[in-house]
Amino acid sequence: MTAEDWPQVWPFFEEIVQAGETYAYPPDLTSEQARLLWTMSPPGQTVVLEEDGRVLGSATMGPNRPGRGRHVGTASFMVSSDARGRGVGRRLGEYVVQWHRDQGFRAIQFNAVVETNDAAVRLWEALGFRIIGTVPAAFDSAAHGLVGLHVMYLPLE
Amino acid sequence: MTAEDWPQVWPFFEEIVQAGETYAYPPDLTSEQARLLWTMSPPGQTVVLEEDGRVLGSATMGPNRPGRGRHVGTASFMVSSDARGRGVGRRLGEYVVQWHRDQGFRAIQFNAVVETNDAAVRLWEALGFRIIGTVPAAFDSAAHGLVGLHVMYLPLE
């Protein structure tokens, strides 16, 4: 993701966080604060999926932990609401899995997949992830109240 | 924890990280970098357990996630090697559980308890925590090679 991409990411980032269904980000982030949170430095990175100059979605990826945990990666995804149902999440997910393989990670861990986010849970399961466990009532969903957060995992070997 | 406490925390912090059995911190942290990582700001805090002016252990605590996840807390613990077996971890653990209750948290989640860290796993289970799931081979233990990381959980209601 370049600095020029962010003005196209921020509107759907903000809309997704404000909707309160999928991400535990601090409320009332400014665009600049959000950009800093979403932009991963090496050995991680942040990418966008673009069609005809229009950014449809974005993903961050990199080590889930430093030091003795750095061989397991993690990632986060955001897709513009007007691009849903077009396979953007799947393409970003497939890219992220391949990137982790190429970088030599041994596995990918998602730390907090909201259990009511059916589209995400189904997509990650379709890509081979399984649910390691679910932390009960760990997310305060705007529509559903307190719901669980899945830890999901894909080995890469 | 005050600035005056840190010179007593840093030696066991460094020893514990260097031992490579329990924490995935960045390697080769300076004392100042470690102090910044270990010092939690409100709504979290960092405490020390002191006896006769000697710091025996330290704990950090606060929300595990911001925003819609801030009702679940988390914590980390370090105990000086020459104070082990004296209930320092237990006293810090009990303090942390009570602090979360007092602050109105609904639960406590530990994100990464190394499965070979028997003393910690037993202590948290004795305090009522249960293992939600274990991420396989997520920690590169100096003594044991790749071992799992437990997600552990204590509801407070």
CSV table of N, CA, C and O in Angstrom, one decimal, chain A residues 47-150:
chain,number,residue,atom,x,y,z
A,47,VAL,N,-1.2,-4.5,1.7
A,47,VAL,CA,-1.4,-4.5,0.3
A,47,VAL,C,-2.8,-4.0,0.0
A,47,VAL,O,-3.7,-4.0,0.9
A,48,VAL,N,-3.1,-3.6,-1.2
A,48,VAL,CA,-4.4,-3.3,-1.7
A,48,VAL,C,-4.8,-4.1,-2.9
A,48,VAL,O,-3.9,-4.5,-3.7
A,49,LEU,N,-6.0,-4.4,-3.1
A,49,LEU,CA,-6.5,-5.0,-4.3
A,49,LEU,C,-7.2,-3.9,-5.1
A,49,LEU,O,-8.2,-3.3,-4.6
A,50,GLU,N,-6.7,-3.7,-6.3
A,50,GLU,CA,-7.1,-2.5,-7.1
A,50,GLU,C,-7.7,-3.0,-8.4
A,50,GLU,O,-7.1,-4.0,-9.0
A,51,GLU,N,-8.7,-2.5,-8.9
A,51,GLU,CA,-9.2,-2.8,-10.3
A,51,GLU,C,-9.5,-1.4,-11.0
A,51,GLU,O,-10.2,-0.6,-10.4
A,52,ASP,N,-8.8,-1.2,-12.1
A,52,ASP,CA,-9.0,0.0,-12.9
A,52,ASP,C,-8.8,1.2,-12.0
A,52,ASP,O,-9.6,2.2,-12.0
A,53,GLY,N,-7.8,1.2,-11.1
A,53,GLY,CA,-7.4,2.3,-10.3
A,53,GLY,C,-8.3,2.5,-9.1
A,53,GLY,O,-8.1,3.4,-8.3
A,54,ARG,N,-9.2,1.6,-8.9
A,54,ARG,CA,-10.1,1.7,-7.7
A,54,ARG,C,-9.7,0.6,-6.7
A,54,ARG,O,-9.6,-0.6,-7.0
A,55,VAL,N,-9.5,1.0,-5.5
A,55,VAL,CA,-9.2,0.1,-4.4
A,55,VAL,C,-10.4,-0.6,-3.9
A,55,VAL,O,-11.3,0.1,-3.4
A,56,LEU,N,-10.4,-1.9,-4.0
A,56,LEU,CA,-11.6,-2.7,-3.5
A,56,LEU,C,-11.4,-3.3,-2.2
A,56,LEU,O,-12.4,-3.6,-1.5
A,57,GLY,N,-10.2,-3.5,-1.7
A,57,GLY,CA,-9.9,-4.1,-0.4
A,57,GLY,C,-8.5,-3.9,-0.1
A,57,GLY,O,-7.7,-3.5,-0.9
A,58,SER,N,-8.2,-4.3,1.2
A,58,SER,CA,-6.8,-4.2,1.7
A,58,SER,C,-6.5,-5.2,2.7
A,58,SER,O,-7.5,-5.7,3.4
A,59,ALA,N,-5.3,-5.6,2.8
A,59,ALA,CA,-4.9,-6.6,3.8
A,59,ALA,C,-3.6,-6.3,4.4
A,59,ALA,O,-2.7,-5.7,3.7
A,60,THR,N,-3.4,-6.5,5.7
A,60,THR,CA,-2.1,-6.4,6.4
A,60,THR,C,-1.7,-7.8,6.8
A,60,THR,O,-2.5,-8.7,7.0
A,61,MET,N,-0.4,-8.0,6.8
A,61,MET,CA,0.2,-9.3,7.2
A,61,MET,C,1.6,-9.2,7.7
A,61,MET,O,2.3,-8.2,7.5
A,62,GLY,N,2.0,-10.2,8.5
A,62,GLY,CA,3.3,-10.1,9.1
A,62,GLY,C,3.4,-11.1,10.3
A,62,GLY,O,2.4,-11.8,10.6
A,63,PRO,N,4.5,-11.1,11.0
A,63,PRO,CA,4.6,-12.0,12.2
A,63,PRO,C,3.6,-11.7,13.2
A,63,PRO,O,3.3,-10.5,13.5
A,64,ASN,N,3.0,-12.8,13.8
A,64,ASN,CA,2.0,-12.5,14.8
A,64,ASN,C,2.6,-12.1,16.1
A,64,ASN,O,2.0,-11.4,16.9
A,65,ARG,N,3.8,-12.6,16.4
A,65,ARG,CA,4.6,-12.2,17.6
A,65,ARG,C,6.0,-12.1,17.2
A,65,ARG,O,6.5,-12.6,16.2
A,66,PRO,N,6.8,-11.3,18.0
A,66,PRO,CA,8.2,-11.2,17.7
A,66,PRO,C,9.0,-12.3,18.2
A,66,PRO,O,8.4,-13.3,18.8
A,67,GLY,N,10.3,-12.3,18.1
A,67,GLY,CA,11.2,-13.2,18.7
A,67,GLY,C,10.8,-14.7,18.5
A,67,GLY,O,10.7,-15.1,17.3
A,68,ARG,N,10.6,-15.4,19.5
A,68,ARG,CA,10.4,-16.9,19.5
A,68,ARG,C,9.0,-17.2,19.0
A,68,ARG,O,8.7,-18.4,18.9
A,69,GLY,N,8.2,-16.2,18.6
A,69,GLY,CA,6.9,-16.5,17.9
A,69,GLY,C,6.9,-16.0,16.5
A,69,GLY,O,5.8,-16.1,15.9
A,70,ARG,N,8.0,-15.6,16.0
A,70,ARG,CA,7.9,-14.9,14.7
A,70,ARG,C,7.7,-15.8,13.5
A,70,ARG,O,7.5,-15.3,12.3
A,71,HIS,N,7.7,-17.1,13.7
A,71,HIS,CA,7.5,-18.1,12.6
A,71,HIS,C,6.1,-18.3,12.3
A,71,HIS,O,5.7,-19.0,11.4
A,72,VAL,N,5.2,-17.7,13.1
A,72,VAL,CA,3.7,-17.8,12.8
A,72,VAL,C,3.3,-16.4,12.4
A,72,VAL,O,3.5,-15.4,13.1
A,73,GLY,N,2.6,-16.3,11.2
A,73,GLY,CA,2.1,-15.0,10.8
A,73,GLY,C,0.7,-14.7,11.2
A,73,GLY,O,0.0,-15.6,11.8
A,74,THR,N,0.3,-13.5,10.8
A,74,THR,CA,-1.1,-13.2,11.0
A,74,THR,C,-1.5,-12.2,9.9
A,74,THR,O,-0.7,-11.7,9.2
A,75,ALA,N,-2.8,-11.9,9.8
A,75,ALA,CA,-3.3,-10.9,8.8
A,75,ALA,C,-4.6,-10.3,9.2
A,75,ALA,O,-5.3,-10.9,10.0
A,76,SER,N,-4.9,-9.2,8.6
A,76,SER,CA,-6.2,-8.6,8.8
A,76,SER,C,-6.7,-8.1,7.4
A,76,SER,O,-5.9,-7.8,6.5
A,77,PHE,N,-8.0,-8.1,7.2
A,77,PHE,CA,-8.6,-7.8,5.9
A,77,PHE,C,-9.7,-6.8,6.0
A,77,PHE,O,-10.5,-6.9,7.0
A,78,MET,N,-9.8,-6.0,5.0
A,78,MET,CA,-11.0,-5.1,4.9
A,78,MET,C,-11.4,-5.0,3.4
A,78,MET,O,-10.5,-4.9,2.5
A,79,VAL,N,-12.7,-5.1,3.2
A,79,VAL,CA,-13.2,-5.1,1.8
A,79,VAL,C,-14.3,-4.0,1.7
A,79,VAL,O,-15.1,-3.9,2.6
A,80,SER,N,-14.2,-3.2,0.7
A,80,SER,CA,-15.2,-2.1,0.5
A,80,SER,C,-16.6,-2.7,0.4
A,80,SER,O,-16.8,-3.6,-0.3
A,81,SER,N,-17.5,-2.0,1.1
A,81,SER,CA,-18.9,-2.6,1.1
A,81,SER,C,-19.5,-2.7,-0.4
A,81,SER,O,-20.2,-3.6,-0.7
A,82,ASP,N,-19.1,-1.8,-1.2
A,82,ASP,CA,-19.7,-1.8,-2.6
A,82,ASP,C,-18.9,-2.8,-3.5
A,82,ASP,O,-19.2,-2.9,-4.7
A,83,ALA,N,-17.9,-3.5,-2.9
A,83,ALA,CA,-17.2,-4.5,-3.7
A,83,ALA,C,-17.5,-5.9,-3.1
A,83,ALA,O,-16.8,-6.9,-3.6
A,84,ARG,N,-18.4,-6.1,-2.2
A,84,ARG,CA,-18.6,-7.4,-1.6
A,84,ARG,C,-19.3,-8.4,-2.5
A,84,ARG,O,-20.0,-7.9,-3.5
A,85,GLY,N,-19.0,-9.6,-2.3
A,85,GLY,CA,-19.7,-10.7,-3.1
A,85,GLY,C,-18.9,-10.8,-4.5
A,85,GLY,O,-19.4,-11.5,-5.3
A,86,ARG,N,-17.8,-10.2,-4.6
A,86,ARG,CA,-17.1,-10.3,-5.9
A,86,ARG,C,-15.7,-11.1,-5.7
A,86,ARG,O,-14.9,-11.0,-6.6
A,87,GLY,N,-15.6,-11.7,-4.6
A,87,GLY,CA,-14.4,-12.5,-4.4
A,87,GLY,C,-13.2,-11.7,-4.0
A,87,GLY,O,-12.0,-12.3,-4.1
A,88,VAL,N,-13.3,-10.5,-3.6
A,88,VAL,CA,-12.2,-9.7,-3.2
A,88,VAL,C,-11.5,-10.3,-1.9
A,88,VAL,O,-10.3,-10.4,-1.9
A,89,GLY,N,-12.3,-10.6,-0.9
A,89,GLY,CA,-11.8,-11.2,0.3
A,89,GLY,C,-11.0,-12.5,0.0
A,89,GLY,O,-10.0,-12.8,0.5
A,90,ARG,N,-11.6,-13.3,-0.9
A,90,ARG,CA,-10.9,-14.6,-1.3
A,90,ARG,C,-9.6,-14.4,-2.0
A,90,ARG,O,-8.6,-15.0,-1.6
A,91,ARG,N,-9.6,-13.4,-2.9
A,91,ARG,CA,-8.3,-13.1,-3.6
A,91,ARG,C,-7.3,-12.6,-2.6
A,91,ARG,O,-6.1,-13.0,-2.7
A,92,LEU,N,-7.7,-11.7,-1.7
A,92,LEU,CA,-6.8,-11.2,-0.7
A,92,LEU,C,-6.3,-12.3,0.2
A,92,LEU,O,-5.1,-12.4,0.5
A,93,GLY,N,-7.2,-13.2,0.6
A,93,GLY,CA,-6.9,-14.3,1.5
A,93,GLY,C,-5.9,-15.3,0.8
A,93,GLY,O,-4.9,-15.7,1.4
A,94,GLU,N,-6.1,-15.6,-0.4
A,94,GLU,CA,-5.2,-16.5,-1.2
A,94,GLU,C,-3.8,-15.8,-1.3
A,94,GLU,O,-2.8,-16.5,-1.2
A,95,TYR,N,-3.8,-14.5,-1.6
A,95,TYR,CA,-2.6,-13.8,-1.7
A,95,TYR,C,-1.8,-13.9,-0.4
A,95,TYR,O,-0.6,-14.2,-0.3
A,96,VAL,N,-2.5,-13.7,0.8
A,96,VAL,CA,-1.9,-13.7,2.1
A,96,VAL,C,-1.3,-15.1,2.4
A,96,VAL,O,-0.2,-15.2,2.9
A,97,VAL,N,-2.0,-16.1,2.1
A,97,VAL,CA,-1.5,-17.5,2.4
A,97,VAL,C,-0.3,-17.7,1.5
A,97,VAL,O,0.7,-18.2,2.1
A,98,GLN,N,-0.3,-17.4,0.3
A,98,GLN,CA,0.9,-17.6,-0.6
A,98,GLN,C,2.1,-16.7,-0.1
A,98,GLN,O,3.2,-17.2,-0.1
A,99,TRP,N,1.8,-15.5,0.3
A,99,TRP,CA,2.9,-14.6,0.8
A,99,TRP,C,3.5,-15.3,2.0
A,99,TRP,O,4.8,-15.3,2.1
A,100,HIS,N,2.7,-15.8,3.0
A,100,HIS,CA,3.3,-16.5,4.1
A,100,HIS,C,4.2,-17.7,3.7
A,100,HIS,O,5.2,-17.9,4.3
A,101,ARG,N,3.7,-18.5,2.8
A,101,ARG,CA,4.5,-19.6,2.3
A,101,ARG,C,5.8,-19.1,1.7
A,101,ARG,O,6.9,-19.6,2.1
A,102,ASP,N,5.7,-18.1,0.9
A,102,ASP,CA,6.9,-17.6,0.2
A,102,ASP,C,7.9,-17.0,1.2
A,102,ASP,O,9.1,-17.1,1.0
A,103,GLN,N,7.4,-16.4,2.3
A,103,GLN,CA,8.3,-15.9,3.3
A,103,GLN,C,8.8,-16.9,4.3
A,103,GLN,O,9.6,-16.5,5.2
A,104,GLY,N,8.4,-18.1,4.2
A,104,GLY,CA,8.9,-19.2,5.1
A,104,GLY,C,8.2,-19.3,6.4
A,104,GLY,O,8.7,-20.0,7.3
A,105,PHE,N,7.0,-18.7,6.6
A,105,PHE,CA,6.3,-18.9,7.8
A,105,PHE,C,5.8,-20.3,7.9
A,105,PHE,O,5.5,-21.0,6.9
A,106,ARG,N,5.7,-20.8,9.1
A,106,ARG,CA,5.2,-22.2,9.3
A,106,ARG,C,3.7,-22.3,9.5
A,106,ARG,O,3.2,-23.4,9.4
A,107,ALA,N,3.1,-21.2,9.8
A,107,ALA,CA,1.6,-21.2,10.0
A,107,ALA,C,1.1,-19.8,10.0
A,107,ALA,O,1.8,-18.8,10.0
A,108,ILE,N,-0.2,-19.7,9.9
A,108,ILE,CA,-0.9,-18.4,10.0
A,108,ILE,C,-1.9,-18.5,11.1
A,108,ILE,O,-2.7,-19.5,11.2
A,109,GLN,N,-2.0,-17.5,12.0
A,109,GLN,CA,-2.9,-17.5,13.1
A,109,GLN,C,-3.8,-16.2,13.0
A,109,GLN,O,-3.2,-15.1,12.9
A,110,PHE,N,-5.1,-16.4,13.0
A,110,PHE,CA,-6.0,-15.2,13.2
A,110,PHE,C,-6.4,-15.2,14.6
A,110,PHE,O,-6.9,-16.2,15.2
A,111,ASN,N,-6.2,-14.1,15.3
A,111,ASN,CA,-6.4,-14.0,16.7
A,111,ASN,C,-7.8,-13.7,17.2
A,111,ASN,O,-8.2,-14.0,18.3
A,112,ALA,N,-8.6,-13.1,16.3
A,112,ALA,CA,-9.9,-12.6,16.7
A,112,ALA,C,-10.8,-12.5,15.6
A,112,ALA,O,-11.1,-11.4,15.1
A,113,VAL,N,-11.4,-13.6,15.1
A,113,VAL,CA,-12.4,-13.6,14.1
A,113,VAL,C,-13.8,-13.6,14.8
A,113,VAL,O,-14.1,-14.6,15.5
A,114,VAL,N,-14.5,-12.6,14.6
A,114,VAL,CA,-15.9,-12.5,15.2
A,114,VAL,C,-16.7,-13.6,14.8
A,114,VAL,O,-16.9,-13.8,13.6
A,115,GLU,N,-17.3,-14.4,15.7
A,115,GLU,CA,-18.0,-15.6,15.3
A,115,GLU,C,-19.3,-15.4,14.5
A,115,GLU,O,-19.7,-16.3,13.8
A,116,THR,N,-19.8,-14.2,14.6
A,116,THR,CA,-21.0,-13.9,13.8
A,116,THR,C,-20.6,-13.4,12.4
A,116,THR,O,-21.5,-13.1,11.6
A,117,ASN,N,-19.4,-13.2,12.1
A,117,ASN,CA,-18.9,-12.8,10.8
A,117,ASN,C,-18.8,-14.0,9.9
A,117,ASN,O,-17.8,-14.5,9.5
A,118,ASP,N,-20.0,-14.5,9.5
A,118,ASP,CA,-20.1,-15.7,8.7
A,118,ASP,C,-19.3,-15.8,7.5
A,118,ASP,O,-18.7,-16.8,7.2
A,119,ALA,N,-19.3,-14.7,6.7
A,119,ALA,CA,-18.6,-14.6,5.5
A,119,ALA,C,-17.1,-14.9,5.7
A,119,ALA,O,-16.5,-15.7,5.0
A,120,ALA,N,-16.6,-14.3,6.8
A,120,ALA,CA,-15.1,-14.4,7.0
A,120,ALA,C,-14.9,-15.9,7.5
A,120,ALA,O,-13.9,-16.5,7.0
A,121,VAL,N,-15.7,-16.4,8.5
A,121,VAL,CA,-15.4,-17.7,9.0
A,121,VAL,C,-15.5,-18.7,7.9
A,121,VAL,O,-14.6,-19.6,7.8
A,122,ARG,N,-16.5,-18.6,7.0
A,122,ARG,CA,-16.6,-19.6,5.9
A,122,ARG,C,-15.4,-19.5,5.0
A,122,ARG,O,-14.9,-20.5,4.5
A,123,LEU,N,-15.0,-18.3,4.7
A,123,LEU,CA,-13.9,-18.1,3.7
A,123,LEU,C,-12.6,-18.7,4.3
A,123,LEU,O,-11.9,-19.4,3.6
A,124,TRP,N,-12.3,-18.4,5.6
A,124,TRP,CA,-11.1,-18.9,6.1
A,124,TRP,C,-11.1,-20.5,6.2
A,124,TRP,O,-10.1,-21.1,6.0
A,125,GLU,N,-12.3,-21.0,6.5
A,125,GLU,CA,-12.4,-22.5,6.5
A,125,GLU,C,-12.2,-23.0,5.1
A,125,GLU,O,-11.6,-24.0,4.9
A,126,ALA,N,-12.7,-22.3,4.1
A,126,ALA,CA,-12.6,-22.8,2.7
A,126,ALA,C,-11.1,-22.7,2.3
A,126,ALA,O,-10.6,-23.6,1.5
A,127,LEU,N,-10.3,-21.8,2.9
A,127,LEU,CA,-8.9,-21.8,2.6
A,127,LEU,C,-8.1,-22.7,3.5
A,127,LEU,O,-6.8,-22.8,3.4
A,128,GLY,N,-8.7,-23.5,4.3
A,128,GLY,CA,-8.1,-24.5,5.1
A,128,GLY,C,-7.9,-24.2,6.6
A,128,GLY,O,-7.4,-25.0,7.3
A,129,PHE,N,-8.2,-23.0,7.0
A,129,PHE,CA,-8.1,-22.6,8.4
A,129,PHE,C,-9.1,-23.5,9.2
A,129,PHE,O,-10.2,-23.8,8.8
A,130,ARG,N,-8.7,-23.8,10.5
A,130,ARG,CA,-9.6,-24.4,11.4
A,130,ARG,C,-9.7,-23.5,12.7
A,130,ARG,O,-8.8,-22.7,13.0
A,131,ILE,N,-10.8,-23.7,13.4
A,131,ILE,CA,-11.0,-22.9,14.6
A,131,ILE,C,-10.3,-23.7,15.8
A,131,ILE,O,-10.6,-24.8,16.0
A,132,ILE,N,-9.3,-23.0,16.4
A,132,ILE,CA,-8.5,-23.6,17.5
A,132,ILE,C,-9.3,-23.5,18.8
A,132,ILE,O,-9.2,-24.4,19.6
A,133,GLY,N,-10.0,-22.4,18.9
A,133,GLY,CA,-10.9,-22.2,20.1
A,133,GLY,C,-11.6,-20.9,20.0
A,133,GLY,O,-11.3,-20.1,19.0
A,134,THR,N,-12.6,-20.7,20.8
A,134,THR,CA,-13.4,-19.5,20.8
A,134,THR,C,-13.4,-18.8,22.1
A,134,THR,O,-13.9,-19.5,23.1
A,135,VAL,N,-13.0,-17.6,22.2
A,135,VAL,CA,-13.1,-16.8,23.5
A,135,VAL,C,-14.5,-16.3,23.7
A,135,VAL,O,-14.9,-15.5,22.8
A,136,PRO,N,-15.2,-16.8,24.7
A,136,PRO,CA,-16.7,-16.4,24.8
A,136,PRO,C,-16.8,-14.9,25.0
A,136,PRO,O,-16.1,-14.3,25.8
A,137,ALA,N,-17.9,-14.4,24.4
A,137,ALA,CA,-18.3,-13.0,24.7
A,137,ALA,C,-17.2,-12.0,24.7
A,137,ALA,O,-17.2,-11.0,25.4
A,138,ALA,N,-16.2,-12.2,23.8
A,138,ALA,CA,-15.0,-11.3,23.9
A,138,ALA,C,-15.2,-10.1,22.9
A,138,ALA,O,-14.4,-9.2,22.9
A,139,PHE,N,-16.3,-10.1,22.1
A,139,PHE,CA,-16.5,-8.9,21.2
A,139,PHE,C,-17.9,-8.4,21.4
A,139,PHE,O,-18.9,-9.2,21.4
A,140,ASP,N,-18.0,-7.1,21.5
A,140,ASP,CA,-19.3,-6.4,21.7
A,140,ASP,C,-19.9,-6.0,20.4
A,140,ASP,O,-19.7,-4.8,20.0
A,141,SER,N,-20.6,-6.9,19.7
A,141,SER,CA,-21.1,-6.6,18.4
A,141,SER,C,-22.2,-5.6,18.5
A,141,SER,O,-23.1,-5.7,19.3
A,142,ALA,N,-22.2,-4.7,17.5
A,142,ALA,CA,-23.3,-3.7,17.5
A,142,ALA,C,-24.7,-4.3,17.3
A,142,ALA,O,-25.6,-3.9,17.9
A,143,ALA,N,-24.7,-5.3,16.5
A,143,ALA,CA,-26.0,-6.0,16.2
A,143,ALA,C,-26.4,-7.1,17.1
A,143,ALA,O,-27.5,-7.4,17.4
A,144,HIS,N,-25.4,-7.9,17.6
A,144,HIS,CA,-25.6,-9.1,18.2
A,144,HIS,C,-25.3,-9.1,19.7
A,144,HIS,O,-25.5,-10.1,20.4
A,145,GLY,N,-24.7,-8.0,20.2
A,145,GLY,CA,-24.3,-8.0,21.6
A,145,GLY,C,-23.0,-8.8,21.8
A,145,GLY,O,-22.2,-8.9,20.8
A,146,LEU,N,-22.8,-9.4,22.9
A,146,LEU,CA,-21.5,-10.1,23.2
A,146,LEU,C,-21.4,-11.4,22.5
A,146,LEU,O,-22.3,-12.3,22.7
A,147,VAL,N,-20.5,-11.5,21.6
A,147,VAL,CA,-20.3,-12.7,20.8
A,147,VAL,C,-18.8,-13.2,21.0
A,147,VAL,O,-17.9,-12.4,21.4
A,148,GLY,N,-18.5,-14.4,20.6
A,148,GLY,CA,-17.2,-15.0,20.7
A,148,GLY,C,-16.2,-14.5,19.6
A,148,GLY,O,-16.6,-14.1,18.6
A,149,LEU,N,-14.9,-14.7,20.0
A,149,LEU,CA,-13.9,-14.4,19.0
A,149,LEU,C,-13.1,-15.7,18.8
A,149,LEU,O,-12.6,-16.3,19.7
A,150,HIS,N,-13.1,-16.2,17.5
A,150,HIS,CA,-12.4,-17.4,17.1
A,150,HIS,C,-10.9,-17.1,17.0
A,150,HIS,O,-10.5,-16.1,16.4
